[in-house]
Structure formats: C-alpha cells, structure tokens
PDB file of C-alpha atoms in Angstrom:
ATOM      1  CA  MET A 261      85.058 105.477  36.372  1.00 49.00           C
ATOM      2  CA  ALA A 262      84.759 109.452  34.428  1.00 59.00           C
ATOM      3  CA  TRP A 263      81.988 109.458  32.257  1.00 63.00           C
ATOM      4  CA  ALA A 264      82.885 111.713  28.708  1.00 65.00           C
ATOM      5  CA  LYS A 265      81.076 115.177  28.308  1.00 71.00           C
ATOM      6  CA  LYS A 266      78.454 114.955  26.066  1.00 76.00           C
ATOM      7  CA  ILE A 267      78.992 117.071  22.895  1.00 77.00           C
ATOM      8  CA  SER A 268      76.053 118.081  20.680  1.00 82.00           C
ATOM      9  CA  MET A 269      76.357 117.887  17.299  1.00 85.00           C
ATOM     10  CA  GLY A 270      72.827 119.606  16.104  1.00 86.00           C
ATOM     11  CA  THR A 271      70.545 118.375  14.257  1.00 88.00           C
ATOM     12  CA  TYR A 272      69.529 116.918  10.962  1.00 90.00           C
ATOM     13  CA  VAL A 273      66.746 115.825   9.413  1.00 92.00           C
ATOM     14  CA  ALA A 274      67.312 113.379   6.536  1.00 94.00           C
ATOM     15  CA  SER A 275      65.774 113.267   2.977  1.00 96.00           C
ATOM     16  CA  GLU A 276      63.946 109.762   2.142  1.00 97.00           C
ATOM     17  CA  LEU A 277      66.825 109.923  -0.321  1.00 96.00           C
ATOM     18  CA  ASP A 278      69.420 109.875   2.414  1.00 97.00           C
ATOM     19  CA  LEU A 279      67.980 107.360   4.321  1.00 97.00           C
ATOM     20  CA  LYS A 280      67.993 105.367   1.150  1.00 97.00           C
ATOM     21  CA  ALA A 281      71.385 105.861   0.502  1.00 97.00           C
ATOM     22  CA  TYR A 282      72.347 105.089   4.117  1.00 98.00           C
ATOM     23  CA  ARG A 283      70.854 101.687   4.203  1.00 97.00           C
ATOM     24  CA  TRP A 284      72.657 100.864   1.204  1.00 97.00           C
ATOM     25  CA  CYS A 285      75.539 101.718   2.411  1.00 97.00           C
ATOM     26  CA  ILE A 286      75.704  99.829   5.731  1.00 97.00           C
ATOM     27  CA  ARG A 287      74.455  96.455   3.548  1.00 96.00           C
ATOM     28  CA  ASN A 288      77.361  97.247   1.698  1.00 96.00           C
ATOM     29  CA  LYS A 289      79.831  97.389   3.933  1.00 96.00           C
ATOM     30  CA  ILE A 290      80.523 101.629   3.669  1.00 97.00           C
ATOM     31  CA  TYR A 291      80.623 102.894   7.452  1.00 98.00           C
ATOM     32  CA  ILE A 292      80.304 106.388   7.692  1.00 98.00           C
ATOM     33  CA  ALA A 293      81.123 108.134  10.779  1.00 96.00           C
ATOM     34  CA  PRO A 294      81.983 112.002  12.774  1.00 95.00           C
ATOM     35  CA  LYS A 295      85.169 111.756  14.627  1.00 95.00           C
ATOM     36  CA  ALA A 296      85.341 114.248  16.832  1.00 92.00           C
ATOM     37  CA  ILE A 297      88.339 117.109  17.048  1.00 92.00           C
ATOM     38  CA  ASN A 298      87.493 119.166  19.740  1.00 90.00           C
ATOM     39  CA  GLU A 299      84.625 119.838  21.521  1.00 87.00           C
ATOM     40  CA  THR A 300      82.998 122.402  18.481  1.00 91.00           C
ATOM     41  CA  ARG A 301      84.958 120.393  15.383  1.00 94.00           C
ATOM     42  CA  TRP A 302      84.407 117.155  13.527  1.00 95.00           C
ATOM     43  CA  SER A 303      86.178 115.018  10.951  1.00 97.00           C
ATOM     44  CA  VAL A 304      84.459 112.276   8.713  1.00 98.00           C
ATOM     45  CA  VAL A 305      85.463 108.730   9.103  1.00 98.00           C
ATOM     46  CA  ILE A 306      84.761 106.557   6.010  1.00 98.00           C
ATOM     47  CA  THR A 307      85.769 103.063   5.743  1.00 98.00           C
ATOM     48  CA  ASN A 308      84.727 101.090   2.657  1.00 95.00           C
ATOM     49  CA  ASN A 309      86.093  97.516   1.696  1.00 89.00           C
ATOM     50  CA  GLY A 310      88.496  97.385   4.333  1.00 91.00           C
ATOM     51  CA  ARG A 311      89.996 100.498   4.370  1.00 97.00           C
ATOM     52  CA  THR A 312      89.901 103.639   6.795  1.00 98.00           C
ATOM     53  CA  HIS A 313      90.276 107.336   5.088  1.00 97.00           C
ATOM     54  CA  GLU A 314      89.457 110.785   7.229  1.00 98.00           C
ATOM     55  CA  ASP A 315      88.045 113.526   5.080  1.00 97.00           C
ATOM     56  CA  PRO A 316      91.404 116.784   5.917  1.00 96.00           C
ATOM     57  CA  SER A 317      88.429 119.262   6.344  1.00 97.00           C
ATOM     58  CA  HIS A 318      86.488 120.072   9.763  1.00 97.00           C
ATOM     59  CA  TYR A 319      83.055 120.333  10.585  1.00 97.00           C
ATOM     60  CA  ILE A 320      81.384 122.520  13.011  1.00 94.00           C
ATOM     61  CA  LYS A 321      77.923 121.358  14.628  1.00 89.00           C
ATOM     62  CA  GLY A 322      75.191 120.784  12.270  1.00 86.00           C
ATOM     63  CA  LEU A 323      77.000 121.017   9.261  1.00 95.00           C
ATOM     64  CA  ILE A 324      78.894 117.369   9.903  1.00 96.00           C
ATOM     65  CA  TRP A 325      75.401 115.315   9.926  1.00 96.00           C
ATOM     66  CA  GLU A 326      74.714 116.885   6.044  1.00 96.00           C
ATOM     67  CA  LYS A 327      78.254 116.144   5.147  1.00 97.00           C
ATOM     68  CA  ILE A 328      77.800 112.788   6.406  1.00 97.00           C
ATOM     69  CA  TYR A 329      74.340 112.190   4.457  1.00 97.00           C
ATOM     70  CA  GLU A 330      76.873 114.121   1.639  1.00 97.00           C
ATOM     71  CA  TYR A 331      79.224 111.199   1.129  1.00 98.00           C
ATOM     72  CA  TYR A 332      76.605 108.255   1.772  1.00 98.00           C
ATOM     73  CA  LYS A 333      74.595 109.385  -1.028  1.00 97.00           C
ATOM     74  CA  TYR A 334      77.899 109.938  -2.569  1.00 97.00           C
ATOM     75  CA  TYR A 335      78.799 106.531  -2.802  1.00 97.00           C
ATOM     76  CA  TYR A 336      75.590 104.875  -3.325  1.00 97.00           C
ATOM     77  CA  GLU A 337      75.225 107.249  -6.124  1.00 95.00           C
ATOM     78  CA  LYS A 338      78.233 106.138  -7.979  1.00 93.00           C
ATOM     79  CA  HIS A 339      77.669 102.588  -7.677  1.00 86.00           C
ATOM     80  CA  ILE A 340      74.096 102.734  -8.549  1.00 84.00           C
ATOM     81  CA  SER A 341      75.317 104.687 -11.665  1.00 78.00           C
ATOM     82  CA  GLN A 342      78.039 101.918 -12.634  1.00 76.00           C
ATOM     83  CA  ARG A 343      75.120  99.241 -12.537  1.00 68.00           C
ATOM     84  CA  ARG A 344      73.682 100.947 -15.365  1.00 60.00           C
TER      85      ARG A 344
END
C-alpha cells in the first residue's frame, strides 16, 4: 500500500473564542473540515444538519485554518444570537 504524501496546512493558534465556537459546533453536529484541492490549495467543506456544502473559494497554507475557524464562529454566533 502506498502512503500518501503529507502536506502541511500551516499553523494557526486558536483563540479562546475560536475553541468555544469549535466545541459548540461539534456538539451541535456542525462539522467544518479542509479538503485538499492540490498540494498548495484547500477548500472548506461544511456539514450542517446532514447537508454538506463546499466553499467555492480556495485557500493557501495557513489561511485555511483562519477560514475554518471563521466558519465555526459564524455558526456559533448565528445560533447564539437567535436565542436572545
């Protein structure tokens, strides 16, 4: 079996809000993940309520993590503000 080449997605230090939004999304079955387009570009795949959508934009190393956490915060803040 051939092993896939590891590709670096860069690093990102998540803030407390990033992590809070991430945990909230996972508990509420909202999953956000990177999808490799090639060795230097990724898109973002979002599964929410059983429906999967892919962000049509592509992101480079490092920026992919920023975008993923941006989506986590979007869904967290959207649902939290609806409860108020």
